[in-house]
PDB file of C-alpha atoms in Angstrom:
ATOM      1  CA  UNK A   1      75.773 -20.546 -50.519  1.00  0.00           C
ATOM      2  CA  UNK A   2      74.460 -23.733 -48.988  1.00  0.00           C
ATOM      3  CA  UNK A   3      77.782 -24.956 -48.058  1.00  0.00           C
ATOM      4  CA  UNK A   4      78.531 -21.551 -46.170  1.00  0.00           C
ATOM      5  CA  UNK A   5      75.013 -21.570 -44.367  1.00  0.00           C
ATOM      6  CA  UNK A   6      75.591 -25.112 -43.334  1.00  0.00           C
ATOM      7  CA  UNK A   7      78.100 -24.081 -40.938  1.00  0.00           C
ATOM      8  CA  UNK A   8      75.772 -22.201 -38.872  1.00  0.00           C
ATOM      9  CA  UNK A   9      72.069 -23.658 -40.128  1.00  0.00           C
ATOM     10  CA  UNK A  10      70.284 -26.366 -41.227  1.00  0.00           C
ATOM     11  CA  UNK A  11      70.353 -26.152 -45.023  1.00  0.00           C
ATOM     12  CA  UNK A  12      67.838 -28.079 -47.241  1.00  0.00           C
ATOM     13  CA  UNK A  13      68.424 -28.151 -51.020  1.00  0.00           C
ATOM     14  CA  UNK A  14      65.754 -29.643 -53.156  1.00  0.00           C
ATOM     15  CA  UNK A  15      63.600 -29.158 -56.216  1.00  0.00           C
ATOM     16  CA  UNK A  16      60.750 -26.745 -56.138  1.00  0.00           C
ATOM     17  CA  UNK A  17      58.271 -29.498 -55.343  1.00  0.00           C
ATOM     18  CA  UNK A  18      60.165 -31.295 -52.879  1.00  0.00           C
ATOM     19  CA  UNK A  19      58.570 -32.233 -49.319  1.00  0.00           C
ATOM     20  CA  UNK A  20      60.304 -29.343 -47.552  1.00  0.00           C
ATOM     21  CA  UNK A  21      59.225 -26.829 -50.068  1.00  0.00           C
ATOM     22  CA  UNK A  22      55.719 -28.327 -50.169  1.00  0.00           C
ATOM     23  CA  UNK A  23      55.434 -28.298 -46.520  1.00  0.00           C
ATOM     24  CA  UNK A  24      56.550 -24.531 -46.137  1.00  0.00           C
ATOM     25  CA  UNK A  25      54.603 -23.512 -49.025  1.00  0.00           C
ATOM     26  CA  UNK A  26      57.730 -22.189 -50.970  1.00  0.00           C
ATOM     27  CA  UNK A  27      56.962 -20.593 -54.188  1.00  0.00           C
ATOM     28  CA  UNK A  28      60.194 -18.785 -55.160  1.00  0.00           C
ATOM     29  CA  UNK A  29      63.962 -19.585 -54.748  1.00  0.00           C
ATOM     30  CA  UNK A  30      65.967 -19.137 -52.837  1.00  0.00           C
ATOM     31  CA  UNK A  31      63.761 -18.992 -49.667  1.00  0.00           C
ATOM     32  CA  UNK A  32      65.096 -18.616 -46.217  1.00  0.00           C
ATOM     33  CA  UNK A  33      62.896 -19.359 -43.256  1.00  0.00           C
ATOM     34  CA  UNK A  34      63.692 -19.230 -39.583  1.00  0.00           C
ATOM     35  CA  UNK A  35      61.748 -21.898 -37.442  1.00  0.00           C
ATOM     36  CA  UNK A  36      61.238 -20.930 -33.711  1.00  0.00           C
ATOM     37  CA  UNK A  37      61.003 -23.038 -30.593  1.00  0.00           C
ATOM     38  CA  UNK A  38      57.227 -23.917 -31.243  1.00  0.00           C
ATOM     39  CA  UNK A  39      58.306 -25.379 -34.597  1.00  0.00           C
ATOM     40  CA  UNK A  40      56.628 -22.717 -36.523  1.00  0.00           C
ATOM     41  CA  UNK A  41      58.219 -20.328 -39.196  1.00  0.00           C
ATOM     42  CA  UNK A  42      58.855 -17.209 -37.433  1.00  0.00           C
ATOM     43  CA  UNK A  43      60.617 -15.318 -40.387  1.00  0.00           C
ATOM     44  CA  UNK A  44      60.743 -15.747 -44.004  1.00  0.00           C
ATOM     45  CA  UNK A  45      61.887 -14.011 -47.224  1.00  0.00           C
ATOM     46  CA  UNK A  46      63.811 -14.272 -50.365  1.00  0.00           C
ATOM     47  CA  UNK A  47      66.944 -12.444 -49.147  1.00  0.00           C
ATOM     48  CA  UNK A  48      69.311 -13.317 -46.257  1.00  0.00           C
ATOM     49  CA  UNK A  49      68.687  -9.958 -44.560  1.00  0.00           C
ATOM     50  CA  UNK A  50      65.319 -11.224 -43.311  1.00  0.00           C
ATOM     51  CA  UNK A  51      67.460 -13.279 -40.878  1.00  0.00           C
ATOM     52  CA  UNK A  52      69.592 -10.468 -39.770  1.00  0.00           C
ATOM     53  CA  UNK A  53      68.510 -10.530 -36.036  1.00  0.00           C
ATOM     54  CA  UNK A  54      70.559 -13.177 -34.134  1.00  0.00           C
ATOM     55  CA  UNK A  55      68.939 -15.924 -32.176  1.00  0.00           C
ATOM     56  CA  UNK A  56      70.466 -16.215 -28.681  1.00  0.00           C
ATOM     57  CA  UNK A  57      72.265 -19.513 -27.986  1.00  0.00           C
TER      58      UNK A  57
END
C-alpha cells in the first residue's frame, strides 16, 4: 500500500513509537492524515475513505 500511495502522497512507514507517529499522536495503524497548508492535520482516520475529497492543485 505504501508504494502505491507514494506515487501521489508523502508516505511515512515506521514503528508505532517513531518520531512521526509520536508527533501526530498516532495510536493505531494504519493511520491516514491530511496536513493542510497551515501545516496542521485537517483530516485523519484509519481508512483511506477519510481522504476521499480531492485537494485542488
